[in-house]
PDB file of C-alpha atoms and ligand atoms in Angstrom:
ATOM      1  CA  MET G1192      16.739   3.313   6.621  1.00 96.00           C
ATOM      2  CA  ARG G1193      13.443   5.226   5.528  1.00 98.00           C
ATOM      3  CA  ILE G1194      13.777   6.102   2.047  1.00 98.00           C
ATOM      4  CA  ALA G1195      11.523   8.803   0.510  1.00 98.00           C
ATOM      5  CA  THR G1196      10.866  10.074  -3.142  1.00 98.00           C
ATOM      6  CA  PHE G1197      10.125  13.693  -3.101  1.00 98.00           C
ATOM      7  CA  THR G1198       9.704  16.836  -5.533  1.00 98.00           C
ATOM      8  CA  SER G1199      12.080  19.748  -4.436  1.00 95.00           C
ATOM      9  CA  GLU G1200      12.739  22.868  -6.675  1.00 92.00           C
ATOM     10  CA  GLY G1201      10.802  21.246  -9.413  1.00 94.00           C
ATOM     11  CA  HIS G1202      12.766  17.970  -9.746  1.00 96.00           C
ATOM     12  CA  ARG G1203      12.008  14.631  -8.340  1.00 98.00           C
ATOM     13  CA  LYS G1204      14.490  13.316  -6.075  1.00 98.00           C
ATOM     14  CA  VAL G1205      15.193  10.087  -3.791  1.00 98.00           C
ATOM     15  CA  GLY G1206      16.577  10.456  -0.199  1.00 98.00           C
ATOM     16  CA  LEU G1207      17.201   9.211   3.239  1.00 98.00           C
ATOM     17  CA  VAL G1208      15.008  10.469   6.088  1.00 98.00           C
ATOM     18  CA  SER G1209      16.777  11.531   9.286  1.00 97.00           C
ATOM     19  CA  ALA G1210      16.026   9.564  12.381  1.00 95.00           C
ATOM     20  CA  ASP G1211      13.953  12.725  13.957  1.00 95.00           C
ATOM     21  CA  GLY G1212      11.754  12.704  10.563  1.00 94.00           C
ATOM     22  CA  LYS G1213      12.513  16.391  10.172  1.00 97.00           C
ATOM     23  CA  THR G1214      15.036  16.222   7.005  1.00 98.00           C
ATOM     24  CA  VAL G1215      15.897  14.115   4.041  1.00 98.00           C
ATOM     25  CA  THR G1216      19.093  13.843   2.302  1.00 98.00           C
ATOM     26  CA  PRO G1217      18.789  13.477  -1.546  1.00 98.00           C
ATOM     27  CA  LEU G1218      21.134  10.427  -3.041  1.00 98.00           C
ATOM     28  CA  GLU G1219      23.129  10.860  -6.246  1.00 98.00           C
ATOM     29  CA  LEU G1220      20.833   9.551  -8.980  1.00 97.00           C
ATOM     30  CA  THR G1221      20.494  10.645 -12.389  1.00 97.00           C
ATOM     31  CA  GLN G1222      17.350  12.354 -13.210  1.00 97.00           C
ATOM     32  CA  GLY G1223      15.754   9.078 -14.981  1.00 96.00           C
ATOM     33  CA  GLN G1224      16.738   7.193 -11.880  1.00 97.00           C
ATOM     34  CA  ALA G1225      15.016   9.475  -9.567  1.00 97.00           C
ATOM     35  CA  ASP G1226      12.035   9.710 -11.605  1.00 97.00           C
ATOM     36  CA  SER G1227      11.104   6.149 -11.071  1.00 97.00           C
ATOM     37  CA  GLY G1228      11.511   6.753  -7.152  1.00 98.00           C
ATOM     38  CA  VAL G1229      13.181   4.138  -5.184  1.00 98.00           C
ATOM     39  CA  LEU G1230      12.941   1.560  -7.848  1.00 98.00           C
ATOM     40  CA  THR G1231      16.444   1.798  -9.092  1.00 96.00           C
ATOM     41  CA  LEU G1232      17.727   1.750  -5.764  1.00 97.00           C
ATOM     42  CA  ILE G1233      15.740  -1.280  -4.895  1.00 98.00           C
ATOM     43  CA  GLU G1234      17.177  -3.043  -8.316  1.00 96.00           C
ATOM     44  CA  SER G1235      20.674  -1.908  -7.611  1.00 95.00           C
ATOM     45  CA  LEU G1236      20.744  -3.207  -4.007  1.00 94.00           C
ATOM     46  CA  ALA G1237      18.943  -6.518  -4.772  1.00 90.00           C
ATOM     47  CA  GLU G1238      21.869  -7.101  -6.845  1.00 90.00           C
ATOM     48  CA  GLY G1239      24.392  -6.419  -4.331  1.00 92.00           C
ATOM     49  CA  GLY G1240      25.073  -2.878  -5.031  1.00 94.00           C
ATOM     50  CA  SER G1241      25.722  -0.294  -2.603  1.00 94.00           C
ATOM     51  CA  LEU G1242      23.753   2.755  -1.502  1.00 94.00           C
ATOM     52  CA  PRO G1243      24.442   5.934  -3.612  1.00 96.00           C
ATOM     53  CA  GLU G1244      26.576   9.033  -2.103  1.00 97.00           C
ATOM     54  CA  ALA G1245      24.409  11.930  -0.700  1.00 97.00           C
ATOM     55  CA  ALA G1246      23.810  14.626  -3.623  1.00 96.00           C
ATOM     56  CA  GLY G1247      23.723  17.360  -1.223  1.00 94.00           C
ATOM     57  CA  PRO G1248      22.900  18.696   2.355  1.00 96.00           C
ATOM     58  CA  PRO G1249      19.713  17.460   4.044  1.00 97.00           C
ATOM     59  CA  VAL G1250      16.726  19.519   3.328  1.00 97.00           C
ATOM     60  CA  ASN G1251      13.839  20.141   5.594  1.00 98.00           C
ATOM     61  CA  LEU G1252      10.856  17.852   4.984  1.00 97.00           C
ATOM     62  CA  ILE G1253       8.366  20.694   5.262  1.00 97.00           C
ATOM     63  CA  ASP G1254      10.206  22.304   2.318  1.00 97.00           C
ATOM     64  CA  VAL G1255       9.622  19.350  -0.050  1.00 98.00           C
ATOM     65  CA  VAL G1256       6.456  17.707  -1.450  1.00 98.00           C
ATOM     66  CA  LEU G1257       6.563  13.922  -0.806  1.00 98.00           C
ATOM     67  CA  ASP G1258       5.666  11.793  -3.679  1.00 98.00           C
ATOM     68  CA  ALA G1259       4.567   7.972  -3.417  1.00 98.00           C
ATOM     69  CA  PRO G1260       7.881   5.950  -2.859  1.00 98.00           C
ATOM     70  CA  LEU G1261       7.140   4.165  -6.050  1.00 98.00           C
ATOM     71  CA  PRO G1262       5.478   6.758  -8.193  1.00 98.00           C
ATOM     72  CA  LYS G1263       4.675   4.273 -10.863  1.00 93.00           C
ATOM     73  CA  PRO G1264       5.368   0.586  -9.724  1.00 96.00           C
ATOM     74  CA  ARG G1265       6.930  -1.539 -12.565  1.00 93.00           C
ATOM     75  CA  ARG G1266       3.617  -3.373 -13.003  1.00 97.00           C
ATOM     76  CA  ASN G1267       0.283  -4.081 -11.442  1.00 98.00           C
ATOM     77  CA  LEU G1268       0.192  -3.869  -7.374  1.00 98.00           C
ATOM     78  CA  TRP G1269      -0.735  -7.317  -5.908  1.00 98.00           C
ATOM     79  CA  CYS G1270      -3.260  -6.893  -3.583  1.00 98.00           C
ATOM     80  CA  VAL G1271      -4.796  -9.521  -0.844  1.00 97.00           C
ATOM     81  CA  GLY G1272      -8.569  -9.625  -0.060  1.00 94.00           C
ATOM     82  CA  ARG G1273     -10.162 -10.478   3.232  1.00 91.00           C
ATOM     83  CA  ASN G1274      -7.050 -11.023   5.071  1.00 94.00           C
ATOM     84  CA  TYR G1275      -7.940 -10.099   8.547  1.00 94.00           C
ATOM     85  CA  HIS G1276     -10.011 -12.452  10.745  1.00 91.00           C
ATOM     86  CA  ALA G1277     -12.057  -9.541  11.924  1.00 88.00           C
ATOM     87  CA  HIS G1278     -12.595  -8.209   8.452  1.00 88.00           C
ATOM     88  CA  ALA G1279     -13.498 -11.453   7.043  1.00 87.00           C
ATOM     89  CA  LYS G1280     -16.293 -11.412   9.830  1.00 87.00           C
ATOM     90  CA  GLU G1281     -17.535  -7.920   9.084  1.00 87.00           C
ATOM     91  CA  LEU G1282     -17.652  -8.886   5.319  1.00 84.00           C
ATOM     92  CA  ALA G1283     -19.798 -12.318   6.164  1.00 83.00           C
ATOM     93  CA  ALA G1284     -22.437  -9.983   7.523  1.00 80.00           C
ATOM     94  CA  SER G1285     -22.385  -7.205   4.846  1.00 79.00           C
ATOM     95  CA  VAL G1286     -23.944  -6.733   1.299  1.00 71.00           C
ATOM     96  CA  PHE G1287     -20.722  -8.292   0.248  1.00 73.00           C
ATOM     97  CA  LYS G1288     -21.358 -11.701   1.700  1.00 72.00           C
ATOM     98  CA  ASP G1289     -21.639 -13.317  -1.767  1.00 69.00           C
ATOM     99  CA  ASN G1290     -18.638 -11.934  -3.453  1.00 66.00           C
ATOM    100  CA  ALA G1291     -16.254 -13.351  -1.320  1.00 59.00           C
ATOM    101  CA  ALA G1292     -14.168 -16.297  -1.878  1.00 57.00           C
ATOM    102  CA  LYS G1293     -15.746 -19.750  -0.783  1.00 57.00           C
ATOM    103  CA  THR G1294     -12.517 -21.225   0.594  1.00 62.00           C
ATOM    104  CA  ASP G1295     -10.421 -20.133   3.635  1.00 74.00           C
ATOM    105  CA  ASP G1296      -7.369 -22.315   2.315  1.00 86.00           C
ATOM    106  CA  TRP G1297      -6.008 -19.863   0.078  1.00 92.00           C
ATOM    107  CA  PRO G1298      -5.833 -16.065  -0.235  1.00 94.00           C
ATOM    108  CA  ILE G1299      -7.840 -13.972  -2.298  1.00 94.00           C
ATOM    109  CA  VAL G1300      -5.312 -12.186  -4.637  1.00 96.00           C
ATOM    110  CA  PHE G1301      -6.204  -9.434  -7.252  1.00 96.00           C
ATOM    111  CA  THR G1302      -4.260  -6.381  -8.876  1.00 97.00           C
ATOM    112  CA  LYS G1303      -4.470  -2.623  -9.047  1.00 98.00           C
ATOM    113  CA  VAL G1304      -2.982  -0.936 -12.084  1.00 98.00           C
ATOM    114  CA  PRO G1305       0.139   0.910 -11.313  1.00 98.00           C
ATOM    115  CA  GLU G1306      -1.291   4.251 -12.700  1.00 98.00           C
ATOM    116  CA  CYS G1307      -3.492   4.652  -9.901  1.00 98.00           C
ATOM    117  CA  VAL G1308      -0.642   5.120  -7.509  1.00 98.00           C
ATOM    118  CA  VAL G1309      -0.565   8.700  -6.174  1.00 98.00           C
ATOM    119  CA  GLY G1310       1.542  10.529  -3.231  1.00 98.00           C
ATOM    120  CA  PRO G1311       0.917  10.283   0.715  1.00 98.00           C
ATOM    121  CA  HIS G1312      -0.860  13.799   0.591  1.00 98.00           C
ATOM    122  CA  ASP G1313      -2.332  13.992  -3.028  1.00 98.00           C
ATOM    123  CA  ASP G1314      -6.146  14.258  -3.624  1.00 98.00           C
ATOM    124  CA  VAL G1315      -8.124  11.144  -4.496  1.00 98.00           C
ATOM    125  CA  LEU G1316     -10.516  11.882  -7.315  1.00 98.00           C
ATOM    126  CA  VAL G1317     -14.141  10.594  -6.764  1.00 97.00           C
ATOM    127  CA  PRO G1318     -15.553   9.156  -9.951  1.00 96.00           C
ATOM    128  CA  SER G1319     -18.937  10.015  -9.184  1.00 95.00           C
ATOM    129  CA  GLU G1320     -20.244   9.456 -12.890  1.00 95.00           C
ATOM    130  CA  VAL G1321     -19.276   5.902 -12.193  1.00 96.00           C
ATOM    131  CA  SER G1322     -19.518   5.052  -8.437  1.00 97.00           C
ATOM    132  CA  THR G1323     -21.576   5.722  -5.307  1.00 97.00           C
ATOM    133  CA  GLN G1324     -19.767   3.516  -3.094  1.00 97.00           C
ATOM    134  CA  ILE G1325     -16.255   4.656  -2.563  1.00 98.00           C
ATOM    135  CA  ASP G1326     -14.664   3.057   0.656  1.00 98.00           C
ATOM    136  CA  TYR G1327     -11.379   3.214   2.126  1.00 98.00           C
ATOM    137  CA  GLU G1328      -9.066   0.225   2.964  1.00 98.00           C
ATOM    138  CA  ALA G1329      -5.917   0.957   5.096  1.00 98.00           C
ATOM    139  CA  GLU G1330      -3.206  -1.324   4.304  1.00 98.00           C
ATOM    140  CA  LEU G1331       0.729  -2.447   4.903  1.00 98.00           C
ATOM    141  CA  ALA G1332       2.354  -3.089   1.949  1.00 98.00           C
ATOM    142  CA  VAL G1333       5.334  -5.295   1.225  1.00 98.00           C
ATOM    143  CA  VAL G1334       8.048  -4.140  -1.252  1.00 98.00           C
ATOM    144  CA  ILE G1335       9.775  -7.044  -2.769  1.00 98.00           C
ATOM    145  CA  GLY G1336      13.846  -6.574  -2.990  1.00 98.00           C
ATOM    146  CA  LYS G1337      15.424  -9.683  -4.683  1.00 97.00           C
ATOM    147  CA  GLY G1338      13.229 -11.240  -6.996  1.00 97.00           C
ATOM    148  CA  GLY G1339      12.314 -14.770  -7.400  1.00 98.00           C
ATOM    149  CA  LYS G1340      10.042 -17.606  -8.375  1.00 98.00           C
ATOM    150  CA  ASN G1341       8.455 -20.453  -6.037  1.00 98.00           C
ATOM    151  CA  ILE G1342       9.942 -18.649  -3.082  1.00 98.00           C
ATOM    152  CA  THR G1343       9.478 -20.729  -0.005  1.00 98.00           C
ATOM    153  CA  ARG G1344       7.823 -19.455   3.201  1.00 98.00           C
ATOM    154  CA  ALA G1345      11.149 -20.113   4.862  1.00 98.00           C
ATOM    155  CA  ALA G1346      13.063 -17.715   2.440  1.00 98.00           C
ATOM    156  CA  ALA G1347      10.340 -15.394   1.779  1.00 98.00           C
ATOM    157  CA  MET G1348      11.456 -12.783   4.341  1.00 98.00           C
ATOM    158  CA  SER G1349      14.683 -12.378   2.627  1.00 97.00           C
ATOM    159  CA  HIS G1350      12.813 -11.103  -0.438  1.00 98.00           C
ATOM    160  CA  VAL G1351      11.544  -8.333   1.133  1.00 98.00           C
ATOM    161  CA  PHE G1352      13.207  -4.861   0.476  1.00 98.00           C
ATOM    162  CA  GLY G1353      10.685  -2.932   2.805  1.00 98.00           C
ATOM    163  CA  TYR G1354       7.272  -1.821   3.660  1.00 98.00           C
ATOM    164  CA  THR G1355       5.117   1.303   3.184  1.00 98.00           C
ATOM    165  CA  VAL G1356       1.449   2.227   3.544  1.00 98.00           C
ATOM    166  CA  VAL G1357      -1.391   2.370   1.248  1.00 98.00           C
ATOM    167  CA  ASN G1358      -4.986   3.032   1.038  1.00 98.00           C
ATOM    168  CA  ASP G1359      -6.665   0.506  -1.190  1.00 98.00           C
ATOM    169  CA  VAL G1360      -9.382   2.979  -2.347  1.00 98.00           C
ATOM    170  CA  THR G1361     -12.127   0.665  -3.622  1.00 98.00           C
ATOM    171  CA  ALA G1362     -15.762   1.541  -5.589  1.00 98.00           C
ATOM    172  CA  ARG G1363     -17.633  -1.214  -4.023  1.00 96.00           C
ATOM    173  CA  ASP G1364     -20.544  -1.160  -6.434  1.00 95.00           C
ATOM    174  CA  VAL G1365     -17.981  -1.429  -9.416  1.00 96.00           C
ATOM    175  CA  GLN G1366     -16.163  -4.354  -7.527  1.00 95.00           C
ATOM    176  CA  MET G1367     -19.262  -6.240  -7.195  1.00 92.00           C
ATOM    177  CA  ARG G1368     -20.793  -5.792 -10.291  1.00 93.00           C
ATOM    178  CA  HIS G1369     -17.880  -7.239 -12.552  1.00 93.00           C
ATOM    179  CA  GLY G1370     -17.140 -10.441 -10.658  1.00 87.00           C
ATOM    180  CA  GLN G1371     -13.296  -9.602 -11.012  1.00 91.00           C
ATOM    181  CA  TRP G1372     -12.326  -6.715  -8.844  1.00 94.00           C
ATOM    182  CA  ASP G1373      -9.603  -4.962 -10.724  1.00 95.00           C
ATOM    183  CA  LEU G1374     -11.993  -2.258 -12.365  1.00 96.00           C
ATOM    184  CA  GLY G1375     -13.391  -1.181  -9.168  1.00 97.00           C
ATOM    185  CA  LYS G1376     -10.001  -0.993  -7.531  1.00 98.00           C
ATOM    186  CA  SER G1377      -8.144   0.729 -10.297  1.00 98.00           C
ATOM    187  CA  PHE G1378      -9.529   4.174 -10.839  1.00 98.00           C
ATOM    188  CA  ASP G1379      -7.084   7.100 -11.279  1.00 98.00           C
ATOM    189  CA  THR G1380      -5.786   8.022  -7.790  1.00 98.00           C
ATOM    190  CA  PHE G1381      -7.144   5.004  -5.964  1.00 98.00           C
ATOM    191  CA  CYS G1382      -3.776   3.823  -4.323  1.00 98.00           C
ATOM    192  CA  PRO G1383      -2.371   6.750  -2.312  1.00 98.00           C
ATOM    193  CA  MET G1384       0.981   5.297  -1.162  1.00 98.00           C
ATOM    194  CA  GLY G1385       3.788   6.706   1.370  1.00 98.00           C
ATOM    195  CA  PRO G1386       5.013   8.331   3.294  1.00 98.00           C
ATOM    196  CA  TRP G1387       8.446   6.385   2.633  1.00 98.00           C
ATOM    197  CA  ILE G1388       9.631   2.905   2.606  1.00 98.00           C
ATOM    198  CA  VAL G1389      10.940   1.648   5.814  1.00 98.00           C
ATOM    199  CA  THR G1390      13.586  -0.937   4.992  1.00 97.00           C
ATOM    200  CA  ALA G1391      13.425  -4.574   6.410  1.00 97.00           C
ATOM    201  CA  ASP G1392      16.307  -4.415   8.632  1.00 96.00           C
ATOM    202  CA  GLU G1393      14.193  -1.831  10.811  1.00 96.00           C
ATOM    203  CA  PHE G1394      10.837  -3.459  10.746  1.00 96.00           C
ATOM    204  CA  ASP G1395       9.173  -6.590   9.703  1.00 94.00           C
ATOM    205  CA  GLY G1396       5.383  -6.106   9.382  1.00 95.00           C
ATOM    206  CA  THR G1397       4.714  -7.743  12.821  1.00 94.00           C
ATOM    207  CA  LYS G1398       3.732  -6.405  15.994  1.00 94.00           C
ATOM    208  CA  THR G1399       2.278  -3.283  14.505  1.00 97.00           C
ATOM    209  CA  ARG G1400      -1.214  -1.988  13.947  1.00 97.00           C
ATOM    210  CA  VAL G1401      -2.980  -0.329  11.098  1.00 98.00           C
ATOM    211  CA  ARG G1402      -5.107   2.514  11.602  1.00 98.00           C
ATOM    212  CA  CYS G1403      -7.691   4.552   9.513  1.00 98.00           C
ATOM    213  CA  TRP G1404      -9.547   7.872  10.200  1.00 98.00           C
ATOM    214  CA  VAL G1405     -12.246   9.686   8.129  1.00 98.00           C
ATOM    215  CA  ASN G1406     -12.585  13.000   9.066  1.00 98.00           C
ATOM    216  CA  GLY G1407     -10.638  12.464  12.331  1.00 98.00           C
ATOM    217  CA  GLU G1408     -13.157   9.376  13.345  1.00 98.00           C
ATOM    218  CA  LEU G1409     -11.143   6.233  14.035  1.00 98.00           C
ATOM    219  CA  ARG G1410     -12.815   3.758  11.846  1.00 98.00           C
ATOM    220  CA  GLN G1411     -10.116   1.079  11.624  1.00 98.00           C
ATOM    221  CA  ASP G1412      -7.557  -0.124  14.152  1.00 98.00           C
ATOM    222  CA  GLY G1413      -6.171  -3.778  13.381  1.00 97.00           C
ATOM    223  CA  PRO G1414      -3.223  -5.401  14.653  1.00 97.00           C
ATOM    224  CA  THR G1415      -1.201  -7.144  12.111  1.00 97.00           C
ATOM    225  CA  GLU G1416      -1.248 -10.287  14.079  1.00 95.00           C
ATOM    226  CA  ASN G1417      -4.960 -10.659  12.960  1.00 95.00           C
ATOM    227  CA  MET G1418      -3.905 -11.265   9.321  1.00 96.00           C
ATOM    228  CA  ILE G1419      -5.206 -14.757   8.155  1.00 96.00           C
ATOM    229  CA  PHE G1420      -2.235 -15.306   5.873  1.00 97.00           C
ATOM    230  CA  ASP G1421       1.023 -14.009   7.112  1.00 97.00           C
ATOM    231  CA  ILE G1422       3.541 -12.207   4.887  1.00 98.00           C
ATOM    232  CA  PRO G1423       5.714 -15.189   4.186  1.00 98.00           C
ATOM    233  CA  THR G1424       2.627 -17.279   3.270  1.00 98.00           C
ATOM    234  CA  LEU G1425       1.524 -14.358   0.725  1.00 98.00           C
ATOM    235  CA  ILE G1426       4.909 -14.146  -0.958  1.00 98.00           C
ATOM    236  CA  GLU G1427       5.028 -18.011  -1.129  1.00 98.00           C
ATOM    237  CA  THR G1428       1.528 -18.110  -2.807  1.00 98.00           C
ATOM    238  CA  ILE G1429       1.984 -15.322  -5.258  1.00 98.00           C
ATOM    239  CA  SER G1430       5.610 -16.365  -6.350  1.00 98.00           C
ATOM    240  CA  ARG G1431       4.119 -20.238  -7.168  1.00 98.00           C
ATOM    241  CA  GLY G1432       4.956 -20.192 -10.839  1.00 98.00           C
ATOM    242  CA  ILE G1433       5.326 -16.429 -11.226  1.00 98.00           C
ATOM    243  CA  THR G1434       8.435 -14.555 -10.973  1.00 98.00           C
ATOM    244  CA  LEU G1435       8.594 -11.504  -8.632  1.00 98.00           C
ATOM    245  CA  TYR G1436      10.643  -8.718  -9.436  1.00 98.00           C
ATOM    246  CA  PRO G1437      12.491  -6.110  -7.384  1.00 98.00           C
ATOM    247  CA  GLY G1438      10.038  -3.399  -6.448  1.00 98.00           C
ATOM    248  CA  ASP G1439       6.931  -5.324  -6.830  1.00 98.00           C
ATOM    249  CA  VAL G1440       4.249  -4.354  -4.291  1.00 98.00           C
ATOM    250  CA  ILE G1441       2.048  -6.666  -2.321  1.00 98.00           C
ATOM    251  CA  ALA G1442      -0.680  -4.945  -0.364  1.00 98.00           C
ATOM    252  CA  THR G1443      -1.467  -7.396   2.567  1.00 98.00           C
ATOM    253  CA  GLY G1444      -5.228  -6.637   3.030  1.00 97.00           C
ATOM    254  CA  THR G1445      -7.211  -4.430   5.347  1.00 97.00           C
ATOM    255  CA  PRO G1446      -8.777  -4.670   8.827  1.00 97.00           C
ATOM    256  CA  ALA G1447     -12.027  -4.565   9.961  1.00 95.00           C
ATOM    257  CA  GLY G1448     -13.835  -1.133   9.932  1.00 96.00           C
ATOM    258  CA  VAL G1449     -14.408  -0.396   6.201  1.00 97.00           C
ATOM    259  CA  GLY G1450     -17.373   1.693   5.433  1.00 96.00           C
ATOM    260  CA  MET G1451     -19.261  -1.112   3.532  1.00 95.00           C
ATOM    261  CA  GLY G1452     -18.941  -3.355   6.711  1.00 93.00           C
ATOM    262  CA  MET G1453     -21.045  -0.864   8.659  1.00 93.00           C
ATOM    263  CA  SER G1454     -24.804  -0.929   8.976  1.00 91.00           C
ATOM    264  CA  PRO G1455     -25.738   0.819   7.204  1.00 94.00           C
ATOM    265  CA  PRO G1456     -22.689   1.215   4.974  1.00 95.00           C
ATOM    266  CA  ARG G1457     -20.964   4.643   5.146  1.00 97.00           C
ATOM    267  CA  TYR G1458     -19.266   5.565   2.021  1.00 97.00           C
ATOM    268  CA  LEU G1459     -16.774   8.585   1.152  1.00 98.00           C
ATOM    269  CA  CYS G1460     -17.799  11.640  -0.324  1.00 96.00           C
ATOM    270  CA  ALA G1461     -16.191  14.753  -1.851  1.00 97.00           C
ATOM    271  CA  GLY G1462     -14.602  16.557   0.958  1.00 98.00           C
ATOM    272  CA  ASP G1463     -13.598  13.658   3.208  1.00 98.00           C
ATOM    273  CA  VAL G1464     -10.228  13.331   4.363  1.00 98.00           C
ATOM    274  CA  VAL G1465      -8.825   9.828   4.806  1.00 98.00           C
ATOM    275  CA  ARG G1466      -5.735   9.252   7.235  1.00 98.00           C
ATOM    276  CA  VAL G1467      -3.833   5.874   7.333  1.00 98.00           C
ATOM    277  CA  GLU G1468      -1.284   5.257   9.813  1.00 98.00           C
ATOM    278  CA  ILE G1469       1.002   2.196  10.558  1.00 98.00           C
ATOM    279  CA  ASP G1470       2.846   2.560  13.923  1.00 97.00           C
ATOM    280  CA  ARG G1471       6.874   2.596  13.377  1.00 96.00           C
ATOM    281  CA  LEU G1472       6.171   3.188   9.670  1.00 97.00           C
ATOM    282  CA  GLY G1473       4.383   6.471   8.940  1.00 97.00           C
ATOM    283  CA  ALA G1474       0.988   8.026   7.773  1.00 98.00           C
ATOM    284  CA  ILE G1475      -0.589   9.242   4.540  1.00 98.00           C
ATOM    285  CA  GLU G1476      -3.644  11.602   4.420  1.00 98.00           C
ATOM    286  CA  ASN G1477      -5.601  12.087   1.064  1.00 98.00           C
ATOM    287  CA  LYS G1478      -8.323  14.329   0.556  1.00 98.00           C
ATOM    288  CA  PHE G1479     -11.222  13.064  -1.505  1.00 98.00           C
ATOM    289  CA  VAL G1480     -12.361  15.563  -4.190  1.00 98.00           C
TER     290      VAL G1480
HETATM  291 MG1  LIG R1859      -7.653  -4.165   0.109  1.00 70.53          MG
END
């Protein structure tokens, strides 16, 4: 299933996207439930509930506004730094080389605040008064279904509800200045997400590729097989002593090709359009303003 959160006739709704990607069928949820996007559905399905009935006929996707599938995740998004071999290599040769972790035994994990999530076609606000080094990071994001703590690698995939696309937008100067990365990653609108969640029965995050274009120029094109720490390892690591909940998001890191990794670095400016696409999952495209 592809489950989308969208706004139609002034109301937020949650629905199933058709196989041809042309229509979405709204599901029977209260307005309060729909306002939290797919979260209510994830929580109820994780507890063995069933899919709600259709709330009406399919509507054309071009007639609705797609929102982020989780417009405001229940808490900070978990994010993984330096998780593709080729990206680790480009960082080692960049201005960032002294800021990366000193060990390859454990993944770098940081968070972004939930309020920075915006929809798949929303504008990203460039905080020009704070940063002159805005960068893109195309990423595959895992959405947790059944929660748990101390989840083993072997059990990890049974805790995945589905997958979505995010752009882990980053202010590099702020990221490097503060030691911790959260400030440089959490500016308002710095996490475009969408266009929907593809459920884990149809897609498992392997054998796909993550691509990113800036103003139509291909900048990133990385196979997810190039990840240093795979999805089961990330779930096992993050859930060590920490309970994961239904609807938690784990952004799995970005492939090579970020603006900071270029020589000289190429950062984003107002007017730029960034498209992130993951094969068999979907695409998001956002203008920076
Ligand atoms: Mg990232």
